[in-house]
mmCIF file of C-alpha atoms in Angstrom:
data_model
loop_
_atom_site.group_PDB
_atom_site.id
_atom_site.type_symbol
_atom_site.label_atom_id
_atom_site.label_comp_id
_atom_site.label_asym_id
_atom_site.label_seq_id
_atom_site.Cartn_x
_atom_site.Cartn_y
_atom_site.Cartn_z
ATOM 1 C CA MET L 36 106.580 -170.813 57.888
ATOM 2 C CA THR L 37 103.224 -170.987 58.931
ATOM 3 C CA THR L 38 100.959 -167.958 58.337
ATOM 4 C CA LYS L 39 98.310 -166.995 61.432
ATOM 5 C CA PRO L 40 94.999 -166.487 60.593
ATOM 6 C CA THR L 41 93.492 -162.347 60.543
ATOM 7 C CA ALA L 42 91.944 -160.701 63.237
ATOM 8 C CA GLU L 43 88.440 -158.971 62.125
ATOM 9 C CA VAL L 44 87.883 -156.351 64.328
ATOM 10 C CA ILE L 45 83.864 -155.527 64.452
ATOM 11 C CA GLN L 46 82.365 -152.092 65.496
ATOM 12 C CA VAL L 47 78.554 -152.721 66.730
ATOM 13 C CA PRO L 48 76.683 -149.096 66.740
ATOM 14 C CA ASN L 49 75.887 -147.762 69.984
ATOM 15 C CA MET L 50 72.181 -148.165 69.409
ATOM 16 C CA LEU L 51 71.948 -146.223 73.077
ATOM 17 C CA LYS L 52 73.194 -143.331 72.729
ATOM 18 C CA LEU L 53 71.300 -142.812 68.647
ATOM 19 C CA LYS L 54 68.198 -143.370 70.271
ATOM 20 C CA VAL L 55 69.441 -140.021 73.014
ATOM 21 C CA GLY L 56 70.612 -138.387 70.889
ATOM 22 C CA GLY L 57 74.505 -138.795 71.146
ATOM 23 C CA ARG L 58 76.803 -136.107 72.250
ATOM 24 C CA GLY L 59 74.006 -133.145 72.584
ATOM 25 C CA GLY L 60 73.624 -133.950 75.993
ATOM 26 C CA ILE L 61 70.509 -133.542 78.300
ATOM 27 C CA ASP L 62 67.430 -132.410 75.894
ATOM 28 C CA MET L 63 66.052 -129.288 78.301
ATOM 29 C CA ALA L 64 62.593 -129.342 76.518
ATOM 30 C CA ALA L 65 61.793 -132.421 77.854
ATOM 31 C CA ILE L 66 62.618 -131.908 80.780
ATOM 32 C CA ALA L 67 60.382 -128.912 80.678
ATOM 33 C CA LYS L 68 57.679 -130.903 79.177
ATOM 34 C CA ALA L 69 57.989 -133.716 81.358
ATOM 35 C CA GLU L 70 57.659 -131.424 84.559
ATOM 36 C CA ALA L 71 54.484 -129.753 83.206
ATOM 37 C CA ALA L 72 53.667 -132.564 82.523
ATOM 38 C CA LEU L 73 53.868 -133.669 86.215
ATOM 39 C CA LYS L 74 52.655 -130.306 87.311
ATOM 40 C CA SER L 75 49.115 -130.652 85.234
ATOM 41 C CA LEU L 76 48.838 -133.739 87.376
ATOM 42 C CA SER L 77 49.478 -132.750 90.656
ATOM 43 C CA GLY L 78 46.158 -131.678 91.492
ATOM 44 C CA ASN L 79 45.318 -135.115 92.150
ATOM 45 C CA PHE L 80 48.305 -136.080 94.129
ATOM 46 C CA ALA L 81 46.415 -135.679 97.302
ATOM 47 C CA GLN L 82 43.731 -138.152 96.125
ATOM 48 C CA TRP L 83 46.823 -140.373 94.800
ATOM 49 C CA LEU L 84 48.401 -140.214 98.768
ATOM 50 C CA GLN L 85 45.773 -141.399 100.053
ATOM 51 C CA ASP L 86 45.226 -143.968 97.986
ATOM 52 C CA GLU L 87 48.417 -145.215 99.017
ATOM 53 C CA ILE L 88 47.955 -144.799 102.777
ATOM 54 C CA THR L 89 45.039 -146.388 103.144
ATOM 55 C CA LYS L 90 46.854 -149.586 100.942
ATOM 56 C CA LEU L 91 49.595 -149.154 103.428
ATOM 57 C CA GLU L 92 46.759 -149.206 106.604
ATOM 58 C CA ALA L 93 45.025 -152.286 104.710
ATOM 59 C CA ALA L 94 48.151 -154.217 104.962
ATOM 60 C CA ARG L 95 47.853 -152.925 108.533
ATOM 61 C CA GLN L 96 45.175 -154.171 109.172
ATOM 62 C CA GLU L 97 45.646 -157.744 107.243
ATOM 63 C CA VAL L 98 48.830 -157.939 110.451
ATOM 64 C CA LYS L 99 46.591 -157.519 113.082
ATOM 65 C CA THR L 100 44.014 -159.725 111.632
ATOM 66 C CA GLN L 101 46.277 -162.371 110.379
ATOM 67 C CA GLY L 102 49.507 -162.596 112.163
ATOM 68 C CA LEU L 103 52.551 -161.118 110.903
ATOM 69 C CA ASN L 104 54.160 -163.781 108.204
ATOM 70 C CA ALA L 105 55.451 -163.635 105.227
ATOM 71 C CA ALA L 106 52.480 -162.957 103.223
ATOM 72 C CA THR L 107 50.915 -159.774 105.393
ATOM 73 C CA VAL L 108 54.899 -158.562 106.387
ATOM 74 C CA GLU L 109 55.694 -158.508 102.355
ATOM 75 C CA THR L 110 52.905 -156.605 101.709
ATOM 76 C CA LEU L 111 53.258 -154.165 104.636
ATOM 77 C CA TYR L 112 56.280 -153.675 102.639
ATOM 78 C CA LEU L 113 55.422 -153.317 99.543
ATOM 79 C CA ARG L 114 52.697 -150.167 100.338
ATOM 80 C CA ALA L 115 56.490 -149.362 102.872
ATOM 81 C CA HIS L 116 58.069 -148.899 99.746
ATOM 82 C CA ASP L 117 55.433 -147.442 97.464
ATOM 83 C CA LEU L 118 55.655 -144.624 99.677
ATOM 84 C CA LYS L 119 58.767 -144.068 99.723
ATOM 85 C CA GLY L 120 59.063 -143.718 96.305
ATOM 86 C CA LEU L 121 56.069 -141.424 95.526
ATOM 87 C CA GLY L 122 56.389 -139.734 99.357
ATOM 88 C CA ALA L 123 58.220 -136.550 97.509
ATOM 89 C CA THR L 124 56.433 -136.656 94.195
ATOM 90 C CA TYR L 125 53.318 -136.317 95.649
ATOM 91 C CA GLU L 126 54.638 -133.036 96.829
ATOM 92 C CA PHE L 127 55.620 -134.944 100.524
ATOM 93 C CA PRO L 128 59.390 -135.738 101.036
ATOM 94 C CA LEU L 129 58.723 -136.205 104.810
ATOM 95 C CA ILE L 130 56.435 -139.474 104.040
ATOM 96 C CA THR L 131 59.157 -140.643 101.603
ATOM 97 C CA ARG L 132 61.810 -140.369 104.930
ATOM 98 C CA ILE L 133 59.268 -142.127 106.936
ATOM 99 C CA ALA L 134 58.096 -144.686 104.387
ATOM 100 C CA ALA L 135 62.371 -145.307 104.030
ATOM 101 C CA SER L 136 62.704 -145.576 107.806
ATOM 102 C CA LEU L 137 59.890 -148.277 108.222
ATOM 103 C CA CYS L 138 61.220 -150.141 105.129
ATOM 104 C CA LYS L 139 64.758 -149.997 106.499
ATOM 105 C CA LEU L 140 63.008 -151.919 109.777
ATOM 106 C CA ILE L 141 61.765 -155.056 107.736
ATOM 107 C CA ASP L 142 63.748 -154.917 104.561
ATOM 108 C CA GLU L 143 65.619 -158.210 106.013
ATOM 109 C CA PRO L 144 63.620 -161.193 104.926
ATOM 110 C CA GLU L 145 65.159 -163.510 107.577
ATOM 111 C CA THR L 146 64.208 -160.382 110.410
ATOM 112 C CA ARG L 147 61.671 -159.030 109.173
ATOM 113 C CA LEU L 148 58.846 -161.048 110.943
ATOM 114 C CA SER L 149 60.313 -160.089 114.363
ATOM 115 C CA ALA L 150 59.563 -156.652 113.934
ATOM 116 C CA PRO L 151 58.074 -154.975 116.427
ATOM 117 C CA MET L 152 54.446 -153.760 115.726
ATOM 118 C CA PHE L 153 54.745 -150.590 117.888
ATOM 119 C CA LEU L 154 57.371 -149.402 115.503
ATOM 120 C CA VAL L 155 55.393 -150.325 112.434
ATOM 121 C CA ASP L 156 52.395 -148.783 113.916
ATOM 122 C CA GLY L 157 54.584 -145.781 114.949
ATOM 123 C CA HIS L 158 55.571 -145.110 111.107
ATOM 124 C CA ILE L 159 52.117 -145.628 109.548
ATOM 125 C CA ASP L 160 50.810 -143.192 112.279
ATOM 126 C CA ALA L 161 53.467 -140.616 111.471
ATOM 127 C CA ILE L 162 52.612 -140.836 107.578
ATOM 128 C CA LYS L 163 48.872 -140.482 108.438
ATOM 129 C CA ALA L 164 49.672 -137.492 110.803
ATOM 130 C CA ALA L 165 52.044 -135.657 107.928
ATOM 131 C CA VAL L 166 49.021 -135.786 105.928
ATOM 132 C CA ARG L 167 46.336 -134.613 108.068
ATOM 133 C CA GLY L 168 48.905 -132.307 109.253
ATOM 134 C CA ASP L 169 49.799 -130.982 106.222
ATOM 135 C CA ILE L 170 53.424 -131.434 107.021
ATOM 136 C CA LYS L 171 55.338 -131.938 103.998
ATOM 137 C CA VAL L 172 58.900 -131.315 104.974
ATOM 138 C CA ASP L 173 61.656 -132.450 107.369
ATOM 139 C CA THR L 174 62.568 -129.141 108.012
ATOM 140 C CA HIS L 175 59.551 -128.678 109.868
ATOM 141 C CA PRO L 176 59.625 -129.207 114.101
ATOM 142 C CA VAL L 177 57.152 -131.587 114.195
ATOM 143 C CA GLY L 178 57.805 -133.883 111.367
ATOM 144 C CA LYS L 179 61.959 -133.058 111.992
ATOM 145 C CA ALA L 180 61.083 -134.959 115.456
ATOM 146 C CA LEU L 181 59.093 -137.415 114.105
ATOM 147 C CA ALA L 182 61.626 -138.624 111.628
ATOM 148 C CA GLU L 183 64.533 -138.677 113.924
ATOM 149 C CA GLU L 184 62.861 -140.630 116.680
ATOM 150 C CA LEU L 185 61.263 -142.792 114.519
ATOM 151 C CA GLU L 186 64.691 -143.513 112.532
ATOM 152 C CA GLY L 187 66.841 -143.811 116.098
ATOM 153 C CA ARG L 188 64.874 -146.389 117.350
ATOM 154 C CA VAL L 189 65.024 -148.468 114.226
ATOM 155 C CA THR L 190 69.103 -148.422 114.263
ATOM 156 C CA GLN L 191 68.252 -148.817 117.669
ATOM 157 C CA TYR L 192 66.211 -152.111 116.883
ATOM 158 C CA LEU L 193 68.581 -153.227 113.969
ATOM 159 C CA ALA L 194 71.631 -152.724 116.018
ATOM 160 C CA GLY L 195 71.385 -154.840 118.858
#
């Protein structure tokens, strides 16, 4: 009769659980501290948002001077993607929505070089108008109309 080797089970400690505090759930004090830190920075939001829009406008001007090519459209996409992520943080969720629509328009590398510039321009101009008019949310009648029109045009363009 042959004996089979015995198996050994090794328990690896859950290091992530140790780092985030185990079963205690979410640390509300840490969240409150983060929210307070964000609030203390909110005085800078307007300038930071303007800086991002300036970068987006510079990317658009590159497209206009150099044409819609792989490099210029990639820069444009990255600038729109940044605004998609930062709009709500900077207290302009409408900008997040409009930038998301622009990203959708130029998302696919295979088709982004054929994106119609009038739609790209419409998105950028809508973002600038939202800031200029202090239209922060898509429940505002103008904000809602802008977002819905742009999203509808993008959907229509991408459909065919």
